[in-house]
Structure formats: structure tokens, C-alpha cells
Amino acid sequence: MFINNLNSKVRFFLLDFFGRSQIKNVLHRLREEQYLPYDILCQMSRSKLDHLIIKAKLSVPFYNNIINYDDLPVLKKDTVRNHLNDFKSTQYTKFIFEKKTSGSTGKPLTYYVTSNTRSYLWAFIILSWEVAGYKMGDKVAFVAGSALLNFKTSLKHFIFYRLLNVDAYSAFSLSDKDIESYLNKLIKRKTKIIYGYASALDRMATFINNNSKFHFTDLKGIICTSEMLTESMRENIKKAFNVDVFNQYGCNEGGVSAFECEFHEMHLINTRCYFEINNYGDLIATDLSNEGFVLLKYDTGDLVELSNINDCKCNRHFPIIKHVIGRSRDIVTDLNNKSLHASFFHYLLSPEKTIQQFQILFNQEAISLYLNVDNGIKSNVFYEKYIAEIKKHLKFNKYNLYINSPFLTSDNAKHRHIINTDL
Ligand SMILES: [Zn+2]
């Protein structure tokens, strides 16, 4: 098809034309901004926030009576849900696009974005690929569920993804047969970048590591998104595909976009969002790129730890997130109301190399640990020690252990580590 022969300039032009966006300009800006001094970036972030607040006071009904940012309460998803139209700017007359959060965090939230916001999202994604060596026009594979793959919704979407030279591989279908056919396609199509869910890529990696016949000579790098990437998953994926693996983290309705640099530090683009982290570690953010639908001081629902190092070996000065601890709802609460975060279970289970993936289901009565383990050790007895460890920390009436039983899946093919079945 003629699209395959386009140079990067024409690709960007058409991408922005069909996507009603300005990705090229925003990407150009971000490429320069990332190397500005840390203090300048913080000042830019604050002054964009002040500018947005002035606009919000004048044109966003929900904020007509606000005094200043510091006095604002943290904005919860439910408030947005209940006052959806009050967050729309009455002065923003251009088209706004409806979006939905993926729903892996509970009830999906509807929100709206401007063309500028979409441009920031895509520029951020491309910037994160560039760390792995991406050049416009390179073949990219998406391994994902519905959240990333909306190819078929319209002709415009279809053309947009063709211009980006993206192939889709569904994270819903990951039988050995599917994986084998995906891998053959990845190789045949000379795929340069793989972008997808960590759990799906981890599963494919395990398959490759057990079948040494796959070699990805064209591949430049892999970027994981949307799910927690543990160090053991990263090592597994790296070994299988023989390229570097980078993590990415975002919360689009909060304007949060963070990507890993060559030194695996996670840089948060603070010229797109103004953010703060409260004493509990909650990441609170304001999308500075969205003047059409303004959410100030939005609770992302993520727990994050910020690094106090402001200069990275890569010379980028966007602030560094030391640790994305995860969704604050990824928490198990026992009969005594004691809570443990998913990271506890990662810490407990990840040293055991035969465990490929886990899931914990709990309710008022019982806690169930589901382990997907490799074929070497199938016996429950071997893994009882983890139940004993959980017993030391959490009080339930029943403790169950299931080996190689199917996991509970969510509608969007993302793997959830913790599920409260009472909710
Ligand atoms: Zn860096």
C-alpha cells in the first residue's frame, strides 16, 4: 500500500490531518523541553496551572467560585461523574472528544479531551518509543486489549493507525497457538517496536524462553504500558526478545504521562500536568493541556513515590517517579480491617521463579491465592508456604490455594492482581 512508502514528514502531516491533532508540534516541543533545567520546568508547570485557573474561573461552571488552587478539595471520580457537564468550558467552542477510562479501576469514567490533549497523549507515546530507538514509520506492534485497540471504530482511526504503521495483536487471545502465530508475524513484518500490556508480553516471553527458535533481529525495543511491570517480568521479556524493556505510566484524565529513559528512570512530563503527591502517596494531578474539560486537583487513584534526584544521567529534567506503587484499590483488607497492598504480594512471590503470574481474590470470608506456575512443580504442597506467610499477615476464616486454575479476567484484557469479589 502507498502508505508504506511515505516519509516521516508526510506521515506526520497526514496523521495530524486525519487525527485533527498537532502531534508533530507537541512532540517537537517535548523533545526540547525535556532537557530544560528542572527549576524552569517546575515554573512552566505552575504558570500553566495559574493560566488554566483563570480560564476555569471564567468559563467552567464547577469552578466559578473558586478562590485559589490551594484551597480546592481533591477532586474524586464520583464528583466528576455526578457533575460531568459542569466541568466543560463554556468558552471552548472547538470539538471535544469523549473518552472513557478503561474500567480496570472499577466503574469507567466518561471525560472529554481537546485536540491538544490528544496531541499530548500521542506525542508522549512516541517520545517514549524514541527512547527505544523508534523512528517515524517504523513497524510497531500493539499487544493490548480494548483500551489501546480501537482500530475498527472508524475509517479515520484505521487510517491513523496505518499511518503510524501499527499492527494489532489481541491480549485477549493468548493460547500457545495464538502466541506462536503472533511471533511469526512479528518477525515476518520486521517489527521494530513492541508496545503493550506487561502481563501479555510476559506470557509471550515465557513461551519464547521455552522454545528457543524465535529470533527478533529487527526489533529495537519494547515498551510496557497500562499494568504493573515487575522486575522479574522485565527480565523475562528482555531475555526472550533480546532487547531492552522500558516501562511507561499514565493517567490520561489527570494528564499524567511518564516514560522511562535509557537509564530506566521514570520521567513525568510536568509541562503537560501539574501534580502533587500527598502524605499518603496519592498522586493528584491537573491536565494542563485540556482547556475544554477542566479537572483541577484530580485524584488519579494511584500511589506514587517521587525521587528526590532531579538530574538524571540522560540529562532530561522532567521529575522522576521512583516507584509507581499501583492503584490504591489494589489492596487486600482482612477481617480486622488490616490492609496490605499488591506490592506485598509481588515482594513475597516474585523471588519464586516457577511462579509466572498470580491473582488474589478476597471477600469478607476468604482469601484465595491463584498461582500460574510452570510445569516443573505442580504440587500444592510446595506453594503452601506462601499461604502460611499470608496467614501471618492477614486474618480470614478461609485460605485457599489454586494452582494453574484460570484467572478472573476483566473486560479489557488487563490482568488484575487483586480483586475484591464483594464489590
Ligand atoms: Zn533519565
Short mmCIF file of C-alpha atoms and ligand atoms in Angstrom, two decimals:
data_model
loop_
_atom_site.label_atom_id
_atom_site.label_comp_id
_atom_site.label_asym_id
_atom_site.label_seq_id
_atom_site.Cartn_x
_atom_site.Cartn_y
_atom_site.Cartn_z
CA MET A 1 0.00 0.00 0.00
CA PHE A 2 1.22 3.51 -0.81
CA ILE A 3 1.24 4.43 2.93
CA ASN A 4 4.25 2.17 3.44
CA ASN A 5 6.42 4.41 1.28
CA LEU A 6 5.67 7.75 2.93
CA ASN A 7 8.49 9.70 4.56
CA SER A 8 8.17 10.82 8.16
CA LYS A 9 7.26 14.43 7.32
CA VAL A 10 4.32 13.41 5.14
CA ARG A 11 3.29 10.78 7.69
CA PHE A 12 3.13 13.40 10.46
CA PHE A 13 1.21 15.80 8.24
CA LEU A 14 -1.40 13.16 7.35
CA LEU A 15 -1.52 11.85 10.93
CA ASP A 16 -2.42 15.32 12.21
CA PHE A 17 -4.82 15.88 9.33
CA PHE A 18 -6.80 12.70 9.92
CA GLY A 19 -6.47 12.79 13.69
CA ARG A 20 -7.44 16.51 13.95
CA SER A 21 -4.29 16.90 16.06
CA GLN A 22 -0.94 18.69 16.31
CA ILE A 23 1.19 15.73 17.34
CA LYS A 24 4.18 16.86 15.30
CA ASN A 25 4.36 20.27 17.02
CA VAL A 26 3.79 18.91 20.53
CA LEU A 27 6.39 16.18 20.03
CA HIS A 28 8.88 18.76 18.80
CA ARG A 29 8.18 20.89 21.89
CA LEU A 30 8.53 17.93 24.30
CA ARG A 31 11.78 16.83 22.70
CA GLU A 32 13.21 20.27 23.55
CA GLU A 33 11.50 20.79 26.92
CA GLN A 34 12.77 17.52 28.38
CA TYR A 35 16.32 18.92 28.54
CA LEU A 36 15.41 22.28 30.14
CA PRO A 37 16.58 22.86 33.74
CA TYR A 38 14.41 21.31 36.46
CA ASP A 39 13.50 24.70 38.03
CA ILE A 40 12.39 26.13 34.71
CA LEU A 41 10.16 23.12 34.06
CA CYS A 42 8.54 23.49 37.51
CA GLN A 43 7.95 27.19 36.85
CA MET A 44 6.42 26.42 33.46
CA SER A 45 4.13 23.88 35.08
CA ARG A 46 2.97 26.35 37.75
CA SER A 47 2.42 29.21 35.35
CA LYS A 48 0.37 26.97 33.01
CA LEU A 49 -1.69 25.99 36.06
CA ASP A 50 -2.28 29.64 37.03
CA HIS A 51 -3.34 30.38 33.47
CA LEU A 52 -5.76 27.42 33.47
CA ILE A 53 -7.27 28.51 36.80
CA ILE A 54 -8.01 31.98 35.47
CA LYS A 55 -9.75 30.44 32.47
CA ALA A 56 -11.60 27.94 34.67
CA LYS A 57 -12.97 30.71 36.93
CA LEU A 58 -14.42 32.46 33.91
CA SER A 59 -15.73 29.59 31.86
CA VAL A 60 -16.05 26.33 33.80
CA PRO A 61 -19.29 26.29 35.90
CA PHE A 62 -17.85 23.95 38.54
CA TYR A 63 -15.06 26.44 39.23
CA ASN A 64 -16.90 29.77 39.00
CA ASN A 65 -16.49 30.46 42.70
CA ILE A 66 -13.01 29.21 43.44
CA ILE A 67 -10.52 31.42 45.26
CA ASN A 68 -7.25 29.67 44.54
CA TYR A 69 -5.75 26.28 43.82
CA ASP A 70 -4.50 25.56 47.35
CA ASP A 71 -7.98 25.84 48.84
CA LEU A 72 -9.53 23.42 46.39
CA PRO A 73 -10.51 19.99 47.70
CA VAL A 74 -9.08 16.94 45.95
CA LEU A 75 -11.39 16.03 43.09
CA LYS A 76 -12.75 12.48 43.21
CA LYS A 77 -14.04 10.44 40.27
CA ASP A 78 -17.57 10.37 41.71
CA THR A 79 -17.75 14.17 41.78
CA VAL A 80 -16.75 14.25 38.12
CA ARG A 81 -19.37 11.62 37.33
CA ASN A 82 -22.12 13.50 39.17
CA HIS A 83 -21.34 16.92 37.68
CA LEU A 84 -20.00 15.88 34.28
CA ASN A 85 -21.30 18.83 32.28
CA ASP A 86 -20.19 21.40 34.86
CA PHE A 87 -16.55 20.67 34.04
CA LYS A 88 -16.97 21.63 30.38
CA SER A 89 -15.74 25.08 29.45
CA THR A 90 -18.46 27.33 28.06
CA GLN A 91 -15.86 29.31 26.14
CA TYR A 92 -14.17 26.41 24.42
CA THR A 93 -16.02 26.22 21.12
CA LYS A 94 -13.95 23.65 19.24
CA PHE A 95 -14.79 19.96 19.11
CA ILE A 96 -14.20 17.89 22.26
CA PHE A 97 -13.75 14.13 22.12
CA GLU A 98 -15.48 11.77 24.51
CA LYS A 99 -13.20 9.29 26.29
CA LYS A 100 -13.72 6.61 28.91
CA THR A 101 -11.27 5.28 31.45
CA SER A 102 -10.52 1.61 30.88
CA GLY A 103 -12.67 0.31 33.72
CA SER A 104 -9.89 -1.79 35.20
CA THR A 105 -10.11 0.62 38.11
CA GLY A 106 -13.75 -0.04 38.85
CA LYS A 107 -16.58 1.82 37.14
CA PRO A 108 -15.40 3.51 33.91
CA LEU A 109 -15.38 7.30 33.97
CA THR A 110 -16.51 9.37 30.98
CA TYR A 111 -14.47 12.50 30.35
CA TYR A 112 -13.67 14.80 27.46
CA VAL A 113 -10.45 15.86 25.79
CA THR A 114 -9.48 18.53 23.30
CA SER A 115 -7.42 18.02 20.20
CA ASN A 116 -4.46 19.48 22.13
CA THR A 117 -4.85 16.82 24.84
CA ARG A 118 -4.92 14.05 22.23
CA SER A 119 -1.80 15.51 20.68
CA TYR A 120 -0.02 15.42 24.05
CA LEU A 121 -1.04 11.81 24.59
CA TRP A 122 0.30 10.64 21.23
CA ALA A 123 3.41 12.82 21.41
CA PHE A 124 4.13 11.29 24.82
CA ILE A 125 3.70 7.77 23.47
CA ILE A 126 6.01 8.48 20.51
CA LEU A 127 8.55 10.16 22.83
CA SER A 128 8.60 7.01 24.97
CA TRP A 129 9.17 4.86 21.86
CA GLU A 130 12.00 7.15 20.77
CA VAL A 131 13.97 6.17 23.88
CA ALA A 132 13.96 2.63 22.45
CA GLY A 133 15.18 3.87 19.06
CA TYR A 134 11.86 4.43 17.26
CA LYS A 135 11.80 6.44 14.04
CA MET A 136 8.55 7.63 12.46
CA GLY A 137 7.35 4.94 10.05
CA ASP A 138 8.92 2.02 11.94
CA LYS A 139 6.68 -1.03 12.23
CA VAL A 140 5.08 -1.07 15.69
CA ALA A 141 3.15 -3.94 17.29
CA PHE A 142 0.43 -3.22 19.84
CA VAL A 143 -0.23 -6.15 22.17
CA ALA A 144 -3.24 -4.95 24.08
CA GLY A 145 -6.93 -5.06 24.83
CA SER A 146 -9.77 -2.74 24.00
CA ALA A 147 -8.24 0.33 25.64
CA LEU A 148 -5.49 0.67 23.07
CA LEU A 149 -7.03 -1.05 20.12
CA ASN A 150 -9.88 0.94 18.67
CA PHE A 151 -8.81 0.41 15.07
CA LYS A 152 -12.16 -0.61 13.77
CA THR A 153 -14.28 2.16 15.24
CA SER A 154 -13.95 4.41 12.19
CA LEU A 155 -12.15 4.85 8.92
CA LYS A 156 -10.24 7.78 10.44
CA HIS A 157 -8.95 5.57 13.21
CA PHE A 158 -7.97 2.94 10.69
CA ILE A 159 -6.01 5.45 8.60
CA PHE A 160 -4.43 6.94 11.74
CA TYR A 161 -3.07 3.55 12.82
CA ARG A 162 -1.96 2.70 9.27
CA LEU A 163 -0.02 5.95 9.14
CA LEU A 164 1.62 5.06 12.45
CA ASN A 165 2.38 1.66 10.89
CA VAL A 166 0.81 -0.19 13.80
CA ASP A 167 -0.24 -3.85 13.79
CA ALA A 168 -2.63 -5.06 16.47
CA TYR A 169 -2.27 -8.27 18.45
CA SER A 170 -5.03 -9.03 20.89
CA ALA A 171 -4.12 -9.58 24.53
CA PHE A 172 -7.45 -11.42 24.87
CA SER A 173 -6.22 -14.38 22.81
CA LEU A 174 -3.00 -15.76 24.20
CA SER A 175 -3.13 -19.52 23.75
CA ASP A 176 0.16 -21.16 22.75
CA LYS A 177 -1.16 -21.35 19.19
CA ASP A 178 -2.02 -17.62 19.17
CA ILE A 179 1.37 -16.71 20.60
CA GLU A 180 3.20 -18.77 18.01
CA SER A 181 1.30 -17.12 15.17
CA TYR A 182 1.89 -13.63 16.72
CA LEU A 183 5.63 -14.30 16.99
CA ASN A 184 5.90 -15.48 13.40
CA LYS A 185 4.05 -12.34 12.25
CA LEU A 186 6.23 -10.06 14.41
CA ILE A 187 9.33 -11.49 12.76
CA LYS A 188 7.97 -11.60 9.21
CA ARG A 189 6.78 -7.98 9.34
CA LYS A 190 10.18 -6.79 10.60
CA THR A 191 8.61 -5.28 13.73
CA LYS A 192 10.82 -2.61 15.30
CA ILE A 193 8.91 -1.67 18.46
CA ILE A 194 6.52 -3.67 20.63
CA TYR A 195 4.11 -1.66 22.78
CA GLY A 196 1.74 -3.49 25.09
CA TYR A 197 0.45 -4.82 28.36
CA ALA A 198 3.17 -6.17 30.63
CA SER A 199 1.27 -9.36 31.55
CA ALA A 200 0.64 -10.29 27.89
CA LEU A 201 4.25 -9.64 26.90
CA ASP A 202 5.44 -11.59 29.94
CA ARG A 203 3.35 -14.54 28.85
CA MET A 204 4.69 -14.38 25.30
CA ALA A 205 8.22 -14.11 26.72
CA THR A 206 7.80 -17.29 28.76
CA PHE A 207 6.66 -19.09 25.62
CA ILE A 208 9.74 -17.85 23.74
CA ASN A 209 12.10 -18.76 26.57
CA ASN A 210 10.75 -22.33 26.44
CA ASN A 211 11.09 -22.52 22.62
CA SER A 212 14.44 -21.20 21.51
CA LYS A 213 13.52 -20.97 17.81
CA PHE A 214 12.37 -17.31 17.73
CA HIS A 215 14.86 -14.53 16.93
CA PHE A 216 13.85 -10.90 16.58
CA THR A 217 16.66 -9.38 14.55
CA ASP A 218 14.73 -6.24 13.52
CA LEU A 219 13.40 -5.41 16.97
CA LYS A 220 14.75 -2.23 18.65
CA GLY A 221 12.94 -2.28 21.98
CA ILE A 222 9.80 -2.98 24.00
CA ILE A 223 7.66 -0.50 25.91
CA CYS A 224 5.23 -1.83 28.50
CA THR A 225 2.15 0.11 29.46
CA SER A 226 -1.08 0.09 31.47
CA GLU A 227 -0.11 -2.56 34.03
CA MET A 228 2.45 -3.10 36.73
CA LEU A 229 5.77 -4.30 35.30
CA THR A 230 7.73 -6.18 37.95
CA GLU A 231 11.50 -6.61 37.70
CA SER A 232 11.12 -10.35 37.15
CA MET A 233 8.69 -9.70 34.28
CA ARG A 234 11.12 -7.19 32.79
CA GLU A 235 13.97 -9.73 32.94
CA ASN A 236 11.80 -12.42 31.41
CA ILE A 237 10.74 -10.18 28.50
CA LYS A 238 14.29 -8.88 27.98
CA LYS A 239 15.72 -12.38 27.82
CA ALA A 240 13.08 -13.60 25.38
CA PHE A 241 13.20 -10.76 22.87
CA ASN A 242 16.85 -9.83 23.44
CA VAL A 243 16.16 -6.07 23.55
CA ASP A 244 15.80 -3.50 26.32
CA VAL A 245 12.41 -3.18 28.03
CA PHE A 246 11.02 0.18 29.15
CA ASN A 247 8.10 0.94 31.38
CA GLN A 248 5.53 3.63 30.90
CA TYR A 249 2.88 5.02 33.18
CA GLY A 250 -0.03 7.33 32.60
CA CYS A 251 -3.41 8.53 33.77
CA ASN A 252 -4.88 10.34 30.81
CA GLU A 253 -7.78 12.10 32.55
CA GLY A 254 -5.26 13.57 35.01
CA GLY A 255 -2.83 14.48 32.23
CA VAL A 256 -0.21 12.19 33.75
CA SER A 257 2.30 10.79 31.30
CA ALA A 258 5.58 9.29 32.46
CA PHE A 259 8.14 7.33 30.47
CA GLU A 260 11.39 5.56 31.18
CA CYS A 261 14.62 6.95 29.81
CA GLU A 262 17.69 5.00 28.67
CA PHE A 263 18.69 4.70 32.36
CA HIS A 264 15.29 3.34 33.35
CA GLU A 265 14.32 6.38 35.37
CA MET A 266 10.62 7.19 35.01
CA HIS A 267 10.25 10.86 33.97
CA LEU A 268 6.90 12.56 34.47
CA ILE A 269 6.12 15.22 31.84
CA ASN A 270 5.29 18.12 34.16
CA THR A 271 4.72 20.57 31.32
CA ARG A 272 1.60 18.56 30.50
CA CYS A 273 0.34 18.23 34.05
CA TYR A 274 0.71 19.96 37.36
CA PHE A 275 0.98 17.36 40.08
CA GLU A 276 1.43 16.87 43.79
CA ILE A 277 1.79 13.81 45.99
CA ASN A 278 0.08 13.96 49.37
CA ASN A 279 1.29 12.40 52.64
CA TYR A 280 -0.38 9.10 51.80
CA GLY A 281 1.38 8.87 48.44
CA ASP A 282 -1.72 9.64 46.35
CA LEU A 283 -0.89 11.24 43.03
CA ILE A 284 -3.08 14.30 42.48
CA ALA A 285 -2.88 15.88 39.04
CA THR A 286 -4.27 18.56 36.75
CA ASP A 287 -4.14 18.13 32.99
CA LEU A 288 -2.74 21.44 31.72
CA SER A 289 -3.40 20.56 28.10
CA ASN A 290 -7.17 20.33 28.43
CA GLU A 291 -8.93 23.71 28.36
CA GLY A 292 -12.20 22.21 27.15
CA PHE A 293 -12.90 19.98 30.15
CA VAL A 294 -11.08 21.12 33.24
CA LEU A 295 -10.35 18.81 36.18
CA LEU A 296 -8.33 20.60 38.87
CA LYS A 297 -6.53 18.61 41.59
CA TYR A 298 -7.82 15.27 40.33
CA ASP A 299 -7.21 12.16 42.42
CA THR A 300 -5.65 9.69 39.96
CA GLY A 301 -6.22 6.77 42.36
CA ASP A 302 -2.55 5.84 42.03
CA LEU A 303 0.03 5.62 44.77
CA VAL A 304 3.37 7.02 43.72
CA GLU A 305 6.74 7.72 45.28
CA LEU A 306 8.73 10.61 43.89
CA SER A 307 12.52 10.55 43.68
CA ASN A 308 14.45 13.42 45.23
CA ILE A 309 17.01 13.23 42.43
CA ASN A 310 16.39 15.91 39.85
CA ASP A 311 19.19 15.31 37.45
CA CYS A 312 19.36 12.09 35.57
CA LYS A 313 22.28 10.74 33.56
CA CYS A 314 20.11 11.10 30.44
CA ASN A 315 20.06 14.92 31.01
CA ARG A 316 16.28 15.07 30.99
CA HIS A 317 14.91 17.14 33.85
CA PHE A 318 11.29 16.08 33.99
CA PRO A 319 10.74 14.94 37.62
CA ILE A 320 11.47 11.29 38.37
CA ILE A 321 8.95 8.85 39.80
CA LYS A 322 10.87 6.39 41.92
CA HIS A 323 8.07 3.94 42.25
CA VAL A 324 4.52 3.54 40.97
CA ILE A 325 3.16 1.53 43.86
CA GLY A 326 -0.06 0.91 41.98
CA ARG A 327 -3.71 1.58 42.18
CA SER A 328 -4.78 2.46 45.69
CA ARG A 329 -7.64 -0.02 45.31
CA ASP A 330 -5.15 -2.87 44.72
CA ILE A 331 -5.40 -3.56 48.41
CA VAL A 332 -6.47 -6.59 50.40
CA THR A 333 -8.36 -5.82 53.60
CA ASP A 334 -8.83 -8.59 56.17
CA LEU A 335 -11.38 -9.28 58.94
CA ASN A 336 -9.54 -6.99 61.34
CA ASN A 337 -9.53 -4.22 58.74
CA LYS A 338 -5.84 -4.59 58.22
CA SER A 339 -4.75 -3.72 54.69
CA LEU A 340 -1.94 -4.94 52.52
CA HIS A 341 -1.07 -3.54 49.14
CA ALA A 342 -0.46 -5.62 45.99
CA SER A 343 3.24 -4.78 46.25
CA PHE A 344 3.45 -7.00 49.35
CA PHE A 345 2.41 -10.00 47.27
CA HIS A 346 4.82 -9.06 44.48
CA TYR A 347 7.56 -8.92 47.07
CA LEU A 348 6.51 -12.26 48.55
CA LEU A 349 6.04 -14.19 45.31
CA SER A 350 8.47 -12.74 42.79
CA PRO A 351 11.64 -14.48 44.15
CA GLU A 352 9.97 -17.84 43.33
CA LYS A 353 10.91 -18.26 39.68
CA THR A 354 8.40 -21.04 38.98
CA ILE A 355 5.53 -18.61 39.64
CA GLN A 356 4.66 -16.87 36.41
CA GLN A 357 1.65 -14.88 37.49
CA PHE A 358 -0.63 -14.54 40.49
CA GLN A 359 -4.04 -13.25 41.41
CA ILE A 360 -5.69 -12.80 44.77
CA LEU A 361 -9.44 -12.92 45.23
CA PHE A 362 -10.87 -11.99 48.59
CA ASN A 363 -14.13 -11.18 50.32
CA GLN A 364 -15.47 -10.98 53.88
CA GLU A 365 -14.99 -14.72 54.33
CA ALA A 366 -11.98 -15.97 52.45
CA ILE A 367 -8.81 -15.16 50.61
CA SER A 368 -7.79 -17.21 47.57
CA LEU A 369 -4.35 -17.25 46.05
CA TYR A 370 -4.28 -18.25 42.39
CA LEU A 371 -0.87 -19.15 41.03
CA ASN A 372 0.09 -19.83 37.46
CA VAL A 373 3.23 -21.92 37.72
CA ASP A 374 5.45 -23.60 35.17
CA ASN A 375 5.15 -27.29 34.50
CA GLY A 376 8.11 -28.30 36.65
CA ILE A 377 6.32 -28.10 40.00
CA LYS A 378 2.60 -28.63 40.12
CA SER A 379 2.11 -29.74 43.68
CA ASN A 380 0.09 -27.56 46.01
CA VAL A 381 2.29 -28.63 48.91
CA PHE A 382 5.29 -26.78 47.53
CA TYR A 383 3.35 -23.49 47.43
CA GLU A 384 1.59 -23.88 50.83
CA LYS A 385 4.43 -21.87 52.36
CA TYR A 386 3.00 -18.74 50.70
CA ILE A 387 -0.38 -19.35 52.30
CA ALA A 388 1.43 -19.74 55.64
CA GLU A 389 3.11 -16.39 55.02
CA ILE A 390 -0.18 -14.70 54.12
CA LYS A 391 -1.73 -16.15 57.33
CA LYS A 392 0.93 -14.38 59.36
CA HIS A 393 -0.19 -11.04 57.96
CA LEU A 394 -3.89 -11.28 57.19
CA LYS A 395 -6.82 -12.71 59.14
CA PHE A 396 -9.50 -14.56 57.15
CA ASN A 397 -11.77 -17.51 58.00
CA LYS A 398 -10.59 -19.46 54.97
CA TYR A 399 -7.40 -19.54 52.94
CA ASN A 400 -7.45 -21.22 49.53
CA LEU A 401 -4.69 -22.07 47.12
CA TYR A 402 -5.30 -22.81 43.44
CA ILE A 403 -2.54 -23.89 41.08
CA ASN A 404 -2.94 -23.30 37.34
CA SER A 405 -6.66 -22.56 37.56
CA PRO A 406 -7.85 -19.82 35.19
CA PHE A 407 -7.57 -16.24 36.43
CA LEU A 408 -10.58 -14.00 36.64
CA THR A 409 -10.31 -11.73 33.61
CA SER A 410 -11.55 -8.20 33.18
CA ASP A 411 -13.39 -6.87 30.12
CA ASN A 412 -10.34 -5.04 28.83
CA ALA A 413 -7.85 -7.95 28.96
CA LYS A 414 -5.74 -6.28 31.63
CA HIS A 415 -4.55 -8.58 34.36
CA ARG A 416 -5.63 -7.59 37.87
CA HIS A 417 -3.57 -8.85 40.77
CA ILE A 418 -6.13 -8.12 43.49
CA ILE A 419 -9.88 -8.47 43.21
CA ASN A 420 -12.40 -7.87 45.97
CA THR A 421 -15.25 -10.16 44.94
CA ASP A 422 -17.70 -8.39 47.27
CA LEU A 423 -17.55 -5.24 45.14
ZN ZN B 1 16.62 9.91 32.67
#
